[in-house]
């Protein structure tokens, strides 16, 4: 059975299937902020969605992080990520440099997690 939450025409924010949770791409709360703030508020949104879906950051299986400029933002993004992810619970992760949907966005994340 597939369960979709917060569904709109284009996407669902949460999709659950066989104990696995898929989150749509998450971006920051305020794109005028720097990479540190954008990354933190993006991860705060992930936390909220995971809780709503019955999971948590300790159950993240995979994360794909899209960074506007690896040269400019990778180290600062990683500093926030490293403080956010619980020790011993690092998921499989890919990081890629990518164009963003809006010019001011510096980072976006897509997450797959297990239900708690």
Coordinates of N, CA, C and O in Angstrom, one line a residue:
X1 N 0.8 -1.2 0.0 CA 0.0 0.0 0.0 C 0.9 1.3 0.0 O 1.9 1.3 0.7
X2 N 0.5 2.2 -0.8 CA 1.2 3.5 -0.8 C 0.4 4.5 -0.2 O -0.8 4.7 -0.5
X3 N 1.0 5.3 0.8 CA 0.3 6.4 1.5 C 1.0 7.7 1.1 O 2.2 7.8 1.2
X4 N 0.2 8.6 0.7 CA 0.8 9.9 0.3 C 0.2 11.0 1.3 O -1.0 11.0 1.6
X5 N 1.1 11.9 1.7 CA 0.7 12.9 2.7 C 1.1 14.3 2.1 O 2.1 14.4 1.4
X6 N 0.3 15.3 2.4 CA 0.5 16.6 1.9 C 0.6 16.6 0.4 O 1.6 17.1 -0.2
X7 N -0.3 16.0 -0.3 CA -0.3 15.8 -1.7 C -0.9 17.0 -2.4 O -2.0 17.5 -2.1
X8 N -0.2 17.5 -3.5 CA -0.7 18.5 -4.3 C -0.6 18.0 -5.8 O -0.3 16.8 -6.0
X9 N -1.0 18.8 -6.7 CA -1.0 18.3 -8.1 C 0.4 17.8 -8.6 O 0.5 16.7 -9.2
X10 N 1.4 18.5 -8.2 CA 2.8 18.1 -8.7 C 3.5 17.1 -7.9 O 4.3 16.3 -8.4
X11 N 3.3 17.1 -6.6 CA 4.0 16.1 -5.7 C 3.4 16.0 -4.4 O 2.5 16.7 -4.0
X12 N 3.9 15.0 -3.7 CA 3.5 14.7 -2.3 C 4.7 15.1 -1.4 O 5.9 14.7 -1.8
X13 N 4.6 15.7 -0.3 CA 5.7 16.0 0.6 C 6.3 14.7 1.2 O 7.4 14.6 1.5
X14 N 5.4 13.8 1.5 CA 5.7 12.5 2.1 C 5.0 11.4 1.4 O 3.8 11.5 1.1
X15 N 5.8 10.3 1.1 CA 5.2 9.1 0.5 C 5.8 7.9 1.3 O 7.0 7.8 1.6
X16 N 4.8 7.1 1.8 CA 5.2 5.9 2.6 C 4.8 4.6 1.8 O 3.8 4.5 1.3
X17 N 5.8 3.7 1.8 CA 5.5 2.4 1.2 C 6.4 1.3 1.9 O 7.6 1.4 2.0
X18 N 5.7 0.3 2.4 CA 6.4 -0.9 3.0 C 7.4 -0.5 4.0 O 8.5 -1.0 4.1
X19 N 7.0 0.5 4.9 CA 7.9 0.9 6.0 C 9.0 1.8 5.6 O 9.9 2.2 6.4
X20 N 9.0 2.3 4.3 CA 10.0 3.3 3.9 C 9.3 4.6 3.6 O 8.2 4.6 3.1
X21 N 10.0 5.7 4.0 CA 9.5 7.0 3.9 C 10.3 7.8 2.9 O 11.5 7.8 3.0
X22 N 9.7 8.4 1.9 CA 10.3 9.2 0.9 C 9.9 10.7 1.1 O 8.7 10.9 1.1
X23 N 10.8 11.6 1.3 CA 10.5 13.0 1.4 C 10.8 13.7 0.1 O 11.8 13.4 -0.6
X24 N 9.9 14.6 -0.3 CA 10.2 15.4 -1.5 C 11.4 16.3 -1.1 O 11.8 16.5 0.0
X25 N 12.0 16.9 -2.1 CA 13.2 17.8 -1.9 C 12.8 18.9 -1.0 O 11.7 19.6 -1.1
X26 N 13.7 19.2 0.0 CA 13.5 20.3 1.0 C 14.5 21.4 0.8 O 15.7 21.1 0.6
X27 N 14.1 22.6 0.9 CA 15.0 23.7 0.8 C 14.8 24.6 2.1 O 14.0 24.2 2.9
X28 N 15.5 25.6 2.1 CA 15.6 26.5 3.3 C 14.3 27.2 3.5 O 13.4 27.3 2.7
X29 N 14.1 27.8 4.7 CA 13.0 28.7 5.0 C 13.1 30.1 4.5 O 12.1 30.7 4.2
X30 N 14.4 30.6 4.3 CA 14.6 31.9 3.8 C 15.9 31.9 2.9 O 17.0 31.8 3.4
X31 N 15.6 32.1 1.7 CA 16.7 32.0 0.7 C 17.6 33.2 0.7 O 18.6 33.2 0.0
X32 N 17.3 34.2 1.5 CA 18.2 35.4 1.5 C 19.3 35.2 2.5 O 20.3 36.0 2.6
X33 N 19.3 34.1 3.3 CA 20.3 33.8 4.3 C 21.5 33.1 3.6 O 21.5 32.6 2.5
X34 N 22.6 32.9 4.4 CA 23.8 32.3 3.9 C 23.7 30.7 3.9 O 22.6 30.2 4.4
X35 N 24.7 30.0 3.5 CA 24.6 28.6 3.4 C 24.4 27.9 4.7 O 23.7 26.9 4.8
X36 N 25.0 28.4 5.8 CA 24.8 27.8 7.1 C 23.3 27.9 7.5 O 22.8 26.9 7.9
X37 N 22.7 29.0 7.4 CA 21.3 29.2 7.8 C 20.4 28.4 6.9 O 19.4 27.8 7.3
X38 N 20.7 28.5 5.6 CA 19.9 27.7 4.6 C 19.9 26.2 4.9 O 18.9 25.5 4.9
X39 N 21.1 25.7 5.2 CA 21.2 24.3 5.5 C 20.5 23.9 6.8 O 19.8 22.9 6.9
X40 N 20.7 24.7 7.8 CA 20.0 24.4 9.1 C 18.5 24.4 9.0 O 17.8 23.5 9.5
X41 N 17.9 25.4 8.3 CA 16.5 25.5 8.2 C 15.9 24.4 7.3 O 14.8 23.9 7.5
X42 N 16.7 24.0 6.3 CA 16.4 22.9 5.5 C 16.3 21.6 6.3 O 15.3 20.8 6.2
X43 N 17.3 21.4 7.1 CA 17.3 20.2 8.0 C 16.2 20.2 9.0 O 15.7 19.2 9.4
X44 N 15.8 21.4 9.5 CA 14.7 21.6 10.4 C 13.4 21.1 9.8 O 12.6 20.4 10.4
X45 N 13.3 21.4 8.5 CA 12.1 21.0 7.8 C 12.1 19.4 7.6 O 11.0 18.8 7.7
X46 N 13.2 18.9 7.4 CA 13.4 17.4 7.3 C 12.9 16.8 8.6 O 12.2 15.8 8.6
X47 N 13.4 17.3 9.7 CA 13.0 16.8 11.1 C 11.5 16.8 11.2 O 10.9 15.8 11.7
X48 N 10.9 17.9 10.9 CA 9.4 18.0 11.0 C 8.7 17.0 10.2 O 7.7 16.3 10.7
X49 N 9.1 16.8 8.9 CA 8.5 15.8 8.1 C 8.7 14.4 8.5 O 7.8 13.6 8.5
X50 N 9.9 14.1 9.0 CA 10.2 12.8 9.5 C 9.3 12.5 10.7 O 8.7 11.4 10.8
X51 N 9.2 13.4 11.6 CA 8.3 13.2 12.8 C 6.9 13.0 12.4 O 6.2 12.0 12.8
X52 N 6.4 13.8 11.5 CA 5.0 13.6 10.9 C 4.8 12.3 10.3 O 3.7 11.7 10.4
X53 N 5.9 11.7 9.7 CA 5.8 10.5 9.0 C 6.0 9.3 9.9 O 5.9 8.1 9.4
X54 N 6.4 9.5 11.1 CA 6.7 8.4 12.1 C 8.1 7.9 12.0 O 8.4 6.7 12.2
X55 N 9.0 8.8 11.8 CA 10.4 8.5 11.7 C 11.3 9.6 12.4 O 10.7 10.4 13.2
X56 N 12.6 9.5 12.3 CA 13.5 10.5 12.9 C 14.8 10.4 12.1 O 15.0 9.6 11.3
X57 N 15.7 11.4 12.4 CA 16.9 11.4 11.7 C 17.8 10.2 11.9 O 18.7 9.9 11.2
X58 N 17.6 9.5 13.0 CA 18.4 8.2 13.3 C 17.9 7.1 12.3 O 18.6 6.1 12.3
X59 N 16.8 7.3 11.6 CA 16.3 6.3 10.7 C 16.5 6.6 9.3 O 15.9 6.0 8.4
X60 N 17.3 7.7 9.0 CA 17.5 8.1 7.6 C 18.4 7.0 6.9 O 19.4 6.6 7.5
X61 N 17.9 6.5 5.8 CA 18.7 5.5 5.0 C 19.6 6.1 4.0 O 20.7 5.7 3.8
X62 N 19.1 7.2 3.3 CA 19.8 7.8 2.2 C 19.5 9.2 2.2 O 18.3 9.6 2.4
X63 N 20.4 10.0 1.8 CA 20.2 11.5 1.6 C 21.0 11.9 0.3 O 22.1 11.5 0.1
X64 N 20.3 12.7 -0.5 CA 21.0 13.3 -1.7 C 20.9 14.8 -1.4 O 19.9 15.3 -1.3
X65 N 22.1 15.4 -1.4 CA 22.2 16.8 -1.2 C 22.7 17.5 -2.4 O 23.7 17.1 -3.0
X66 N 21.9 18.5 -2.8 CA 22.3 19.3 -4.0 C 22.8 20.6 -3.5 O 22.1 21.4 -2.8
X67 N 24.0 21.0 -4.0 CA 24.7 22.2 -3.5 C 24.9 23.1 -4.8 O 25.4 22.6 -5.8
X68 N 24.6 24.3 -4.7 CA 24.7 25.3 -5.8 C 26.2 25.4 -6.3 O 26.5 25.3 -7.4
X69 N 27.1 25.5 -5.3 CA 28.5 25.6 -5.6 C 29.3 24.8 -4.6 O 29.4 25.2 -3.4
X70 N 29.9 23.7 -5.0 CA 30.7 22.9 -4.1 C 31.9 23.7 -3.6 O 32.3 23.7 -2.5
X71 N 32.5 24.5 -4.5 CA 33.7 25.3 -4.1 C 33.4 26.3 -3.0 O 34.1 26.5 -2.1
X72 N 32.2 26.9 -3.1 CA 31.8 28.0 -2.2 C 31.1 27.4 -0.9 O 31.2 28.0 0.1
X73 N 30.3 26.4 -1.0 CA 29.4 26.0 0.0 C 29.6 24.6 0.6 O 28.9 24.4 1.7
X74 N 30.3 23.8 0.1 CA 30.4 22.4 0.5 C 30.9 22.3 2.0 O 30.3 21.6 2.8
X75 N 32.0 22.9 2.3 CA 32.5 22.8 3.7 C 31.5 23.4 4.7 O 31.3 22.7 5.8
X76 N 30.9 24.5 4.5 CA 30.0 25.1 5.5 C 28.7 24.2 5.6 O 28.2 24.0 6.7
X77 N 28.2 23.7 4.5 CA 27.1 22.8 4.5 C 27.4 21.6 5.3 O 26.6 21.1 6.2
X78 N 28.6 21.0 5.1 CA 29.0 19.8 5.8 C 29.1 20.0 7.3 O 28.8 19.2 8.1
X79 N 29.5 21.2 7.7 CA 29.7 21.5 9.1 C 28.3 21.5 9.8 O 28.1 20.9 10.9
X80 N 27.3 22.0 9.2 CA 25.9 21.9 9.7 C 25.4 20.5 9.7 O 24.8 20.0 10.7
X81 N 25.6 19.8 8.6 CA 25.2 18.4 8.5 C 25.8 17.5 9.6 O 25.1 16.8 10.2
X82 N 27.1 17.7 9.7 CA 27.8 16.9 10.7 C 27.3 17.1 12.1 O 27.3 16.1 12.9
X83 N 26.9 18.3 12.5 CA 26.4 18.6 13.8 C 25.0 18.0 13.9 O 24.5 17.7 15.0
X84 N 24.2 17.9 12.8 CA 22.8 17.5 12.8 C 22.6 16.0 12.8 O 21.8 15.5 13.5
X85 N 23.5 15.3 12.1 CA 23.3 13.8 12.0 C 23.8 13.2 13.3 O 24.9 13.4 13.7
X86 N 23.0 12.3 13.9 CA 23.5 11.7 15.2 C 24.7 10.8 14.9 O 24.7 10.0 13.9
X87 N 25.6 10.8 15.8 CA 26.8 9.9 15.7 C 26.4 8.5 15.6 O 25.5 8.0 16.4
X88 N 27.0 7.8 14.7 CA 26.7 6.4 14.5 C 25.4 6.1 13.6 O 25.0 5.0 13.4
X89 N 24.8 7.2 13.1 CA 23.6 7.0 12.3 C 23.7 7.7 10.9 O 22.7 8.1 10.3
X90 N 24.9 7.9 10.4 CA 25.1 8.5 9.1 C 24.5 7.6 8.0 O 24.8 6.4 8.0
X91 N 23.7 8.2 7.2 CA 23.0 7.4 6.1 C 24.0 7.3 4.9 O 25.0 8.0 4.9
X92 N 23.6 6.5 4.0 CA 24.2 6.6 2.7 C 24.0 8.0 2.1 O 22.9 8.5 2.4
X93 N 24.9 8.6 1.5 CA 24.8 10.0 1.1 C 25.5 10.3 -0.2 O 26.6 9.8 -0.5
X94 N 24.8 11.1 -1.0 CA 25.5 11.6 -2.2 C 25.3 13.1 -2.2 O 24.4 13.7 -1.7
X95 N 26.3 13.8 -2.7 CA 26.4 15.3 -2.7 C 26.7 15.6 -4.2 O 27.7 15.2 -4.7
X96 N 25.9 16.5 -4.8 CA 26.2 16.9 -6.1 C 26.0 18.4 -6.3 O 25.3 19.0 -5.6
X97 N 26.8 19.0 -7.2 CA 26.7 20.4 -7.5 C 25.6 20.5 -8.5 O 25.5 19.7 -9.5
X98 N 24.6 21.4 -8.3 CA 23.5 21.5 -9.2 C 22.9 22.9 -9.3 O 23.0 23.7 -8.4
X99 N 22.3 23.2 -10.4 CA 21.5 24.4 -10.6 C 20.3 24.3 -9.7 O 19.7 23.2 -9.6
X100 N 19.8 25.4 -9.1 CA 18.7 25.3 -8.2 C 17.5 25.9 -9.0 O 17.6 26.6 -9.9
X101 N 16.3 25.6 -8.4 CA 15.0 26.0 -9.0 C 14.9 27.5 -9.0 O 14.2 28.1 -9.8
X102 N 15.5 28.1 -7.9 CA 15.5 29.6 -7.8 C 16.9 30.0 -7.6 O 17.7 29.4 -6.9
X103 N 17.3 31.2 -8.1 CA 18.6 31.7 -8.0 C 19.2 31.8 -6.6 O 20.4 31.5 -6.4
X104 N 18.4 32.2 -5.7 CA 18.9 32.4 -4.3 C 19.1 31.2 -3.5 O 19.8 31.2 -2.5
X105 N 18.6 30.0 -3.9 CA 18.7 28.8 -3.2 C 20.1 28.3 -3.3 O 20.7 28.3 -4.4
X106 N 20.7 27.8 -2.2 CA 22.1 27.3 -2.2 C 22.2 25.8 -2.0 O 23.2 25.2 -2.3
X107 N 21.1 25.2 -1.4 CA 21.2 23.8 -1.0 C 19.8 23.2 -1.0 O 18.8 23.9 -0.7
X108 N 19.7 22.0 -1.4 CA 18.4 21.2 -1.3 C 18.7 19.8 -0.9 O 19.8 19.3 -1.2
X109 N 17.8 19.1 -0.3 CA 18.0 17.7 0.1 C 16.8 16.8 -0.2 O 15.7 17.3 -0.1
X110 N 17.1 15.6 -0.6 CA 16.1 14.6 -0.7 C 16.4 13.5 0.2 O 17.6 13.0 0.3
X111 N 15.4 12.9 1.0 CA 15.7 12.0 2.0 C 14.8 10.8 1.9 O 13.6 10.9 1.5
X112 N 15.4 9.6 2.1 CA 14.7 8.3 2.3 C 15.0 7.8 3.7 O 16.1 7.8 4.1
X113 N 13.9 7.4 4.4 CA 14.1 6.9 5.8 C 13.2 5.7 6.0 O 12.2 5.5 5.3
X114 N 13.5 5.0 7.1 CA 12.7 3.9 7.5 C 11.7 4.4 8.6 O 12.1 5.4 9.3
X115 N 10.6 3.8 8.7 CA 9.7 4.2 9.8 C 10.3 3.7 11.1 O 11.0 2.7 11.1
X116 N 10.0 4.4 12.2 CA 10.5 4.0 13.5 C 9.6 2.9 14.0 O 8.5 2.7 13.7

